[in-house]
Coordinates of C-alpha atoms in Angstrom, one line a residue:
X1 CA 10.4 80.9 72.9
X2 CA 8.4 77.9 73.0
X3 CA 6.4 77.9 69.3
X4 CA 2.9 77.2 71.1
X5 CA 3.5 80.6 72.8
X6 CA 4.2 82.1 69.6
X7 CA 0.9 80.8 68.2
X8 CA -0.5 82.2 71.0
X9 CA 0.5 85.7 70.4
X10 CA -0.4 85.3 66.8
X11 CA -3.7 84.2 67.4
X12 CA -4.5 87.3 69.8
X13 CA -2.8 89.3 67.2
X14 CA -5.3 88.3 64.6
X15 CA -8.0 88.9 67.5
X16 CA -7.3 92.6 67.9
X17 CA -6.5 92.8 64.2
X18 CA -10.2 91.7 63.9
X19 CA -11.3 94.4 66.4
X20 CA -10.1 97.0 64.6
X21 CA -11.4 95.9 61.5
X22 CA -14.9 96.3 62.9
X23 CA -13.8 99.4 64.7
X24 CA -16.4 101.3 62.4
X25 CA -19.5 99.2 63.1
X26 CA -19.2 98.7 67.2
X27 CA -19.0 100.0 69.9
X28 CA -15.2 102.1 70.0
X29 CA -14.6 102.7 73.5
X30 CA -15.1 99.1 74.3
X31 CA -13.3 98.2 71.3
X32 CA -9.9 100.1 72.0
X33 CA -10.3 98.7 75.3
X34 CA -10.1 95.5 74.6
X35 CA -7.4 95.9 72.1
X36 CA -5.0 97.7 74.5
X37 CA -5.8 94.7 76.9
X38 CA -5.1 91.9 74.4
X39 CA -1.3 93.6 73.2
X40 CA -0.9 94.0 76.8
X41 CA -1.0 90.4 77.4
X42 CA 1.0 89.9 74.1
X43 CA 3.9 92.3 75.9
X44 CA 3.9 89.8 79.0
X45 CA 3.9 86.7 76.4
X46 CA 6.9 88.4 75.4
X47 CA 8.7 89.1 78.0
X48 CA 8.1 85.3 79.4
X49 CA 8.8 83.5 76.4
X50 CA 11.6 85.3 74.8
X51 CA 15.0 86.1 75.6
X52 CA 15.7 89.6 76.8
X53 CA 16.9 91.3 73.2
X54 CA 14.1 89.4 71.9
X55 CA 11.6 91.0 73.9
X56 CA 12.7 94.5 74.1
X57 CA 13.1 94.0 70.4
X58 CA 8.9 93.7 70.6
X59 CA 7.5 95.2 72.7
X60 CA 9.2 98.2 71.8
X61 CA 6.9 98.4 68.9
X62 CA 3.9 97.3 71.2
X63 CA 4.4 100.3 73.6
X64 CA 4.1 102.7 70.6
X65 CA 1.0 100.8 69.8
X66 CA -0.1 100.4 73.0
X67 CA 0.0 104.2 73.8
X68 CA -1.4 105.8 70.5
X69 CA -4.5 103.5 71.5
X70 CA -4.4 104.7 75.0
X71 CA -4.4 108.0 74.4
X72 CA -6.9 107.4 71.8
X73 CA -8.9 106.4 74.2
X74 CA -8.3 109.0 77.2
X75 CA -8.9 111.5 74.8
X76 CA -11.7 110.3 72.4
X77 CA -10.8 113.0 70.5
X78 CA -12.0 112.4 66.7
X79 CA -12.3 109.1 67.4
X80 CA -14.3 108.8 64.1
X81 CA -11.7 110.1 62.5
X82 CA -8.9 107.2 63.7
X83 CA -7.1 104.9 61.3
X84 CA -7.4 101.7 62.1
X85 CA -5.5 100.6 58.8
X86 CA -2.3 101.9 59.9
X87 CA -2.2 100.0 63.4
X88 CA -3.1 96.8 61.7
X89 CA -0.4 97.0 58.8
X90 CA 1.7 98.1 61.8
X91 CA 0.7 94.0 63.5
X92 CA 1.1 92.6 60.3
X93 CA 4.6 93.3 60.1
X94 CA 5.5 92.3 64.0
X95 CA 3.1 89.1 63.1
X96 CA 5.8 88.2 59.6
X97 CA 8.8 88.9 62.2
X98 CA 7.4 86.8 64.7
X99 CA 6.5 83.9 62.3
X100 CA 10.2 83.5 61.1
X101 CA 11.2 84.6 64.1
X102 CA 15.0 82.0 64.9
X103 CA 14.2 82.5 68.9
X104 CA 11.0 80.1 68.2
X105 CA 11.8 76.5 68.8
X106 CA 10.0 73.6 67.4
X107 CA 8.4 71.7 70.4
X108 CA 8.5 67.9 70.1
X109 CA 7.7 65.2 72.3
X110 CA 8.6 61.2 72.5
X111 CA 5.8 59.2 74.3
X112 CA 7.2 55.8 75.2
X113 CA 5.5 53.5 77.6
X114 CA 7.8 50.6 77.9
X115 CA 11.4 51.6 78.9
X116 CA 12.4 48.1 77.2
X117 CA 11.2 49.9 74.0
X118 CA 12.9 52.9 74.3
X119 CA 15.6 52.0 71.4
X120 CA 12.4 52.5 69.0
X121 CA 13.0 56.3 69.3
X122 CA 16.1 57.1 70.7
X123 CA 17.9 57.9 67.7
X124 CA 15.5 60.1 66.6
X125 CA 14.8 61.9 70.2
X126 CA 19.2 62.5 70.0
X127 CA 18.9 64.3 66.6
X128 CA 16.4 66.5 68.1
X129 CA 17.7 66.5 71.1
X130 CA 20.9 67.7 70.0
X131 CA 19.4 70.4 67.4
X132 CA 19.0 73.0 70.9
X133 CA 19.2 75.9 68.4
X134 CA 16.0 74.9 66.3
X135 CA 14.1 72.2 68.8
X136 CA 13.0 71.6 72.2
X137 CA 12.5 67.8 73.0
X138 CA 11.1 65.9 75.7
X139 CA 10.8 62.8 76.7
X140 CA 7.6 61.6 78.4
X141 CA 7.1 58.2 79.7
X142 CA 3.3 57.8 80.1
X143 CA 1.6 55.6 82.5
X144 CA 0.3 51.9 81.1
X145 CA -1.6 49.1 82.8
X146 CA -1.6 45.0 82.7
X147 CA -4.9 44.0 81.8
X148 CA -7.1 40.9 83.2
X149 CA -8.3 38.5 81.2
X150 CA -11.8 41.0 80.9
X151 CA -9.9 43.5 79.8
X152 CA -10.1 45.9 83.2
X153 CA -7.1 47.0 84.4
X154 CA -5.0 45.1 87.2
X155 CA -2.4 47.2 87.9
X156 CA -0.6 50.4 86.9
X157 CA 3.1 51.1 86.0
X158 CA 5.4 53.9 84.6
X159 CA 8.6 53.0 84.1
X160 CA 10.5 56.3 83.9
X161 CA 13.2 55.2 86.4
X162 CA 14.0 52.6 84.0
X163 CA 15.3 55.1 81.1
X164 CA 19.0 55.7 80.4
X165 CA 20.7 58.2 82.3
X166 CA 21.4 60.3 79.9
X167 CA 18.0 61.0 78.6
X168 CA 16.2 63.8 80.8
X169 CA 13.2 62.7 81.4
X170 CA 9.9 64.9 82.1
X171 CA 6.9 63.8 84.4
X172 CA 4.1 63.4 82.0
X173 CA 1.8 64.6 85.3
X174 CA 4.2 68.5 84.5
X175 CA 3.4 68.7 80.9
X176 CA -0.3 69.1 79.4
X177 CA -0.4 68.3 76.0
X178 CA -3.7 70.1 75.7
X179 CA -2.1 73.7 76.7
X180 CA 1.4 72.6 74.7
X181 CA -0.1 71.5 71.6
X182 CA 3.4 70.3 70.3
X183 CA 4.3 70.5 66.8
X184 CA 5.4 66.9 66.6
X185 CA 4.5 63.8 68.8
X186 CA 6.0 60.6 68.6
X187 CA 4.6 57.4 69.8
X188 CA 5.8 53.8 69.5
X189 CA 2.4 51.9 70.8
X190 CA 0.0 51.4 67.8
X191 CA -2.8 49.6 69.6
X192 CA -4.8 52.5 71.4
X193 CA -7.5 50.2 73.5
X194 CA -7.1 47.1 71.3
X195 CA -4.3 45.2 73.0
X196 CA -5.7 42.5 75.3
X197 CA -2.7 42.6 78.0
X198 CA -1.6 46.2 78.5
X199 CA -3.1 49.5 77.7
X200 CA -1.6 53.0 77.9
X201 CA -3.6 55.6 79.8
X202 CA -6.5 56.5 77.1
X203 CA -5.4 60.3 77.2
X204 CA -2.6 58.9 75.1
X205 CA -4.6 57.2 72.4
X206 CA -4.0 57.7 68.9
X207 CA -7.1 59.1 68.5
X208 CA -6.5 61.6 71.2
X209 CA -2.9 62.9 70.8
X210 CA -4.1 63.8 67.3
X211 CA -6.2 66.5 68.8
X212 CA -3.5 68.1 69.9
X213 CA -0.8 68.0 67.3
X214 CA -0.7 69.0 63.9
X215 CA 2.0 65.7 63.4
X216 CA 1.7 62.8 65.0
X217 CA 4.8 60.2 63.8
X218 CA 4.1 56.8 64.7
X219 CA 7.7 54.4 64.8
X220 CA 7.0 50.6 65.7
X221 CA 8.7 49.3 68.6
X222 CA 9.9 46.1 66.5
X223 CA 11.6 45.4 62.9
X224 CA 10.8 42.2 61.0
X225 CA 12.6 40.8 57.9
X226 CA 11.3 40.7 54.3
X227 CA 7.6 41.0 55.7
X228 CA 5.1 42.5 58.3
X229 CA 1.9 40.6 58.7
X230 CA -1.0 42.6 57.8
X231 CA -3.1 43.1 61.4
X232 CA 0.4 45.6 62.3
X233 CA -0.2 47.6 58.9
X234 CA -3.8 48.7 60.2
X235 CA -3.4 49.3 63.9
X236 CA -4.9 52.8 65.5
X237 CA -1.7 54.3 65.2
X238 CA -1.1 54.1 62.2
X239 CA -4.0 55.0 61.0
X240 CA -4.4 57.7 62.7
X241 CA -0.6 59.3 62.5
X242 CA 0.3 61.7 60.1
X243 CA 3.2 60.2 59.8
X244 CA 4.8 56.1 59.7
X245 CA 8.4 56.0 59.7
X246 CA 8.9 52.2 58.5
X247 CA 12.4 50.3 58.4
X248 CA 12.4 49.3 54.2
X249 CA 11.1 50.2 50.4
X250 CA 9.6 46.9 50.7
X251 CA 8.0 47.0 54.2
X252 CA 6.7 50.7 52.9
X253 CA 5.1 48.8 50.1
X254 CA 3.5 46.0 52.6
X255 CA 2.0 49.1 54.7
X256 CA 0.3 50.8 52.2
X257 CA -0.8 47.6 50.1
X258 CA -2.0 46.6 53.8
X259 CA -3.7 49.7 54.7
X260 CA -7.4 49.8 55.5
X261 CA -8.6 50.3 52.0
X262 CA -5.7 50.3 50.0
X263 CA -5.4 54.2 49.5
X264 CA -3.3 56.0 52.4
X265 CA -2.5 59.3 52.3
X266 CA 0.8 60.4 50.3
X267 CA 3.4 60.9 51.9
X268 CA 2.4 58.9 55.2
X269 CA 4.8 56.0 55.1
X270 CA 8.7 57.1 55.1
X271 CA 10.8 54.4 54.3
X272 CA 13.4 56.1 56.8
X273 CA 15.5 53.3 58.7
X274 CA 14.6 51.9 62.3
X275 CA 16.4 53.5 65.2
X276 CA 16.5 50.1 66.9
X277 CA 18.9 49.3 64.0
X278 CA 21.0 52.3 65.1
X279 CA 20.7 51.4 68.7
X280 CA 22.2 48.1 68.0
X281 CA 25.1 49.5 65.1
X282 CA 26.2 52.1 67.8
X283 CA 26.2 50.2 71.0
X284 CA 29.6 49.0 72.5
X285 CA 30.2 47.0 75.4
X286 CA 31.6 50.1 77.6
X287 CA 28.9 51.7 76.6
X288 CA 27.2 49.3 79.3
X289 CA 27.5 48.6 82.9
X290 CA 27.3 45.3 83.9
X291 CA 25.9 44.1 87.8
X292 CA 28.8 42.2 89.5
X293 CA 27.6 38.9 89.9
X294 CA 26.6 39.2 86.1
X295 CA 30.3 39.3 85.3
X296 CA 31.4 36.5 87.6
X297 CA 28.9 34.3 85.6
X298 CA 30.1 35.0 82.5
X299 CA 34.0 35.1 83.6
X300 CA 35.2 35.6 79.8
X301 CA 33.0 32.7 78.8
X302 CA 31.3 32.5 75.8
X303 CA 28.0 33.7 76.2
X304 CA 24.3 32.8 74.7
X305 CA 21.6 34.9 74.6
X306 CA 18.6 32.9 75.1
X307 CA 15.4 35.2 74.2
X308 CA 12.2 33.4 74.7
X309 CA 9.1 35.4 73.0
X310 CA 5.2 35.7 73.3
X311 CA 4.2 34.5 69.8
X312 CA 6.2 31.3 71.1
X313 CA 4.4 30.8 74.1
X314 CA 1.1 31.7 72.5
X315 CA 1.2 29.4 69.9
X316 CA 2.9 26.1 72.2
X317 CA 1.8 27.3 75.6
X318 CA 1.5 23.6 76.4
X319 CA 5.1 23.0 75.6
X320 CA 6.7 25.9 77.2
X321 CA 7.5 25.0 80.7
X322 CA 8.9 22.0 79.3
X323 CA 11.3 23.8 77.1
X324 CA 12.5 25.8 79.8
X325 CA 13.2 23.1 82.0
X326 CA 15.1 21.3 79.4
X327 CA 17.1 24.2 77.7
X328 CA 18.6 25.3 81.3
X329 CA 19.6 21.4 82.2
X330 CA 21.5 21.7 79.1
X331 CA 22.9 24.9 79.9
X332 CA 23.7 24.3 83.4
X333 CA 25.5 21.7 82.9
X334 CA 28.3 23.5 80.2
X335 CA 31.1 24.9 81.7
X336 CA 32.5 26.4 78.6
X337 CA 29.3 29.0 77.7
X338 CA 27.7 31.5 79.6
X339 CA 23.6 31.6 79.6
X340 CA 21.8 35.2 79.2
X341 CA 18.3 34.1 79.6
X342 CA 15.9 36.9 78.4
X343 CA 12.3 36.6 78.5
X344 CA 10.1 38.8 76.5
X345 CA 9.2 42.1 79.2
X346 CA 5.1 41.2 78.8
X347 CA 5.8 37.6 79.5
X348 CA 3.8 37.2 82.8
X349 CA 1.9 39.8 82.2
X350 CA 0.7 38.2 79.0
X351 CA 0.1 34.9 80.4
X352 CA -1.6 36.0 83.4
X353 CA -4.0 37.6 80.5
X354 CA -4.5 34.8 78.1
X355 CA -2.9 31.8 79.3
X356 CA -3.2 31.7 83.4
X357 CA -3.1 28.0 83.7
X358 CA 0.8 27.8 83.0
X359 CA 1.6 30.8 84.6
X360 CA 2.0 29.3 88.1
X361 CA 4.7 26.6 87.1
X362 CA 6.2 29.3 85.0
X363 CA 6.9 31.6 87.9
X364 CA 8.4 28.3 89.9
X365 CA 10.5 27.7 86.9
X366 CA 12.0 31.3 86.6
X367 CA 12.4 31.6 90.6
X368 CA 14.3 28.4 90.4
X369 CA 16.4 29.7 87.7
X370 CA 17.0 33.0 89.5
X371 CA 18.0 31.6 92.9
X372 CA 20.8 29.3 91.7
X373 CA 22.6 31.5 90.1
X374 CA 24.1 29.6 87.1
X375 CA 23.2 32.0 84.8
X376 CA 22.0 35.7 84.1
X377 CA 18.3 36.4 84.3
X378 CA 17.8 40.0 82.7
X379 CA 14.2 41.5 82.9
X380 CA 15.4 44.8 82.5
X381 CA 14.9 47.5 79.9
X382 CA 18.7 47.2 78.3
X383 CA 18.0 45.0 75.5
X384 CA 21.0 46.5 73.4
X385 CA 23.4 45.1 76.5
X386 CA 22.3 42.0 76.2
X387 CA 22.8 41.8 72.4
X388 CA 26.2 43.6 72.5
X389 CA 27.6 41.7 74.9
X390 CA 27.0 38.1 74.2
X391 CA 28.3 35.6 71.7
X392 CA 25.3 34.2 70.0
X393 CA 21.9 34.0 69.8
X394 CA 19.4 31.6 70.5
X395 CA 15.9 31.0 71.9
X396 CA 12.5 31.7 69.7
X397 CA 11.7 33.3 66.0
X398 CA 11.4 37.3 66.9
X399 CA 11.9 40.8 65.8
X400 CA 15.2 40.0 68.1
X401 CA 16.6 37.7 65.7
X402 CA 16.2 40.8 63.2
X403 CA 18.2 43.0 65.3
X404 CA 20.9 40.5 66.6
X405 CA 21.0 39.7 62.7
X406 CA 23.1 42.9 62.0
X407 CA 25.8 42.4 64.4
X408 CA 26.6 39.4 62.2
X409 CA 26.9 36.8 64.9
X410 CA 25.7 33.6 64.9
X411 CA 22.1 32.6 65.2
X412 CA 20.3 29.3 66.4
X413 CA 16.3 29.1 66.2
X414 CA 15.2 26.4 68.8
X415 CA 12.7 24.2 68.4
X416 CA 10.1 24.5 70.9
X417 CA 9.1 21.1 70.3
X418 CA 11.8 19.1 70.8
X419 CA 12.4 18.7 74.6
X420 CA 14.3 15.3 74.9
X421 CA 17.2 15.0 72.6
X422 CA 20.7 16.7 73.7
X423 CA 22.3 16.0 70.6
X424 CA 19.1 17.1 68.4
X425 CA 20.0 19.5 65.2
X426 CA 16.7 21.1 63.5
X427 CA 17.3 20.2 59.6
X428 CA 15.7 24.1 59.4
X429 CA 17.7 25.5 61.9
X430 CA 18.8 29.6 60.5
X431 CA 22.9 29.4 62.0
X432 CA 23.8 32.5 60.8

């Protein structure tokens, strides 16, 4: 049985409980009526919700309630006389069974938006997942929109093709939240309406999922290194969620010496690991399928991961194209590596946003690279492919580099400056 069905046969429970309490001062045909009513619903809840055993288990104490209150009532017979005690020490012993009742499953539910983010919460979805005796989890990809540069929406996606085969997924238009009310949600997008290029649909707000859900667990859909930045420790999300699972000790400590007034809540940050860590630790390159023409590219070559990001792009939008050009006449010229050229999934999207002027000669660029074929050009959601299966790293400074740091392979920042020299060597250059 699904525990917001329990809940809801509690709840009447305490209802008719309530009833009889006042049986003295009301009206008691209408009273008994309305009891027998409300236990009879309680029998269906039953027989929907639990297994067979379960609910003749029940409801074979409901019918001998049921029917002393019928008869009760048929008979009216000295109805002043009738002990309403009894029947409700009679609920509050089905209520204690019910409320420890194994049957009951904890409902939880993972929200992502972005497929590419997906590794933010997958570890955490399998545990659950695979604890079928104790949980029911579902996965929920919810609907999120590009924004124009005034902040409307230009255009709607939902990516739920996009997720892993292996993870069922459920259409988030089957399953009201409202009705559900979950025990836990989990969420990996901390901005509510406060990020300028996308938005999730505002029924899945911070501020509104908490509504619904007595724990809401917010886990960020990046990792840094020694620190976070303090604009990320005071998002919606996390102010709002019960619950921050956080990657460190130390990042912990950031978050709360970050958070909006320097007091949260104890117990709101866990220092528990991020399962983009465990994505990348337990990914193997059969665990992956790679397209055809992907493999004749790489044809046991050495391959670089080149991961361009938006902070990058932001900061030197002048200087991007430029880079790109240069980087993949480099590149296309080597015969001995392999290039994986991975953009950051809110690339275009970003600049169409908050830098449109370069967005034209970027699309030109990336087209061009596409149609000759040199090298790979992944937009898709399998970031852990594209780190397990490649060499090396190199492209911009990014929670990337954090991730790709653990696999112990080597690392090289670029320089988004430097667009002429072939031979050039940053003196700060991170070669790990």
């Amino acid at each position: 049985m699904k525990r917001h069905i329990r809940n809801q046969i509690l709840n009447i429970m305490v209802s008719v409980k309530k009833g009889l309490a006042y049986f003295q001062v009301s009206n008691k045909y209408i009273v008994l009526k309305k009891c027998i009513q409300a236990l009879q619903s309680v029998e269906q809840l039953c027989q929907s919700g639990f297994s067979k055993t379960r609910a003749d288990y029940y409801n074979q104490d409901f019918s001998v309630i049921i029917d002393k209150l019928s008869r009760q009532l048929t008979t009216q017979q000295n109805i002043d006389k009738f002990d309403c005690d009894a029947f409700i020490k009679s609920l509050d012993i089905i209520s204690a069974r019910l409320s420890n009742d194994k049957e009951v499953k904890k409902e939880i539910i993972f929200l992502p938006y972005k497929a590419s983010m997906w590794d933010s919460l997958e570890s955490i979805w399998q545990a659950a997942a695979d604890d079928k005796e104790n949980c029911d989890a579902y996965v929920i990809p919810i609907p999120y929109c590009d924004r124009n540069p005034d902040g409307s929406a230009a255009q709607w996606h939902c990516e739920a093709d996009q997720f892993p085969s292996y993870v069922p997924i459920t259409d988030c238009r089957e399953y009201d939240i409202a009705k559900h009310r979950p025990d836990v949600i989990y969420i990996h997008n901390p901005y509510d309406g406060y990020n300028r290029v996308t938005s999730v649909d505002s029924n899945y707000y911070s501020s509104e999922l908490k509504k619904y859900t007595n724990m809401l667990v917010y886990v960020p859909y990046f990792v840094v290194g020694d620190t976070i930045e303090a604009h990320f420790c005071q998002t919606p999300a996390v102010i709002n969620a019960d619950r921050v699972i956080v990657q460190s000790e130390e990042i912990k400590r950031q978050y709360e010496a970050y958070y909006p007034g320097g007091n949260p809540p104890m117990g709101k940050f866990l220092a528990l690991g991020s399962p983009k860590f465990d994505k990348v630790l337990s990914s193997k390159k059969e665990d992956f399928v790679l397209p055809d023409n992907w493999g004749k590219i790489i044809n046991g070559r050495k391959t670089i991961l080149y991961n361009t990001s938006l902070a990058a792009m932001l900061e030197n939008s002048d200087k991007v194209n430029a880079k790109l050009r240069y980087v993949f006449s480099v590149f296309k010229e080597r015969k001995d590596v392999a290039l994986w050229w991975r953009p950051h999934p809110l690339m275009k999207a970003t600049m169409e946003s908050m830098r449109p002027e370069i967005l034209q000669e970027y699309k030109q660029i990336e087209q061009a690279y596409i149609n000759e074929g040199w090298g790979i050009y992944d937009d898709t959601a399998e970031l852990d492919r594209a780190i397990t299966w490649s060499d090396a790293y190199y492209g911009d400074m990014s929670s990337v580099v954090w991730l790709y740091k653990v696999t112990g392979k080597p690392i090289l920042i670029e320089n988004i400056l430097e667009i002429n020299n072939k031979n050039y060597v940053d003196n700060n250059t991170d070669i790990v």
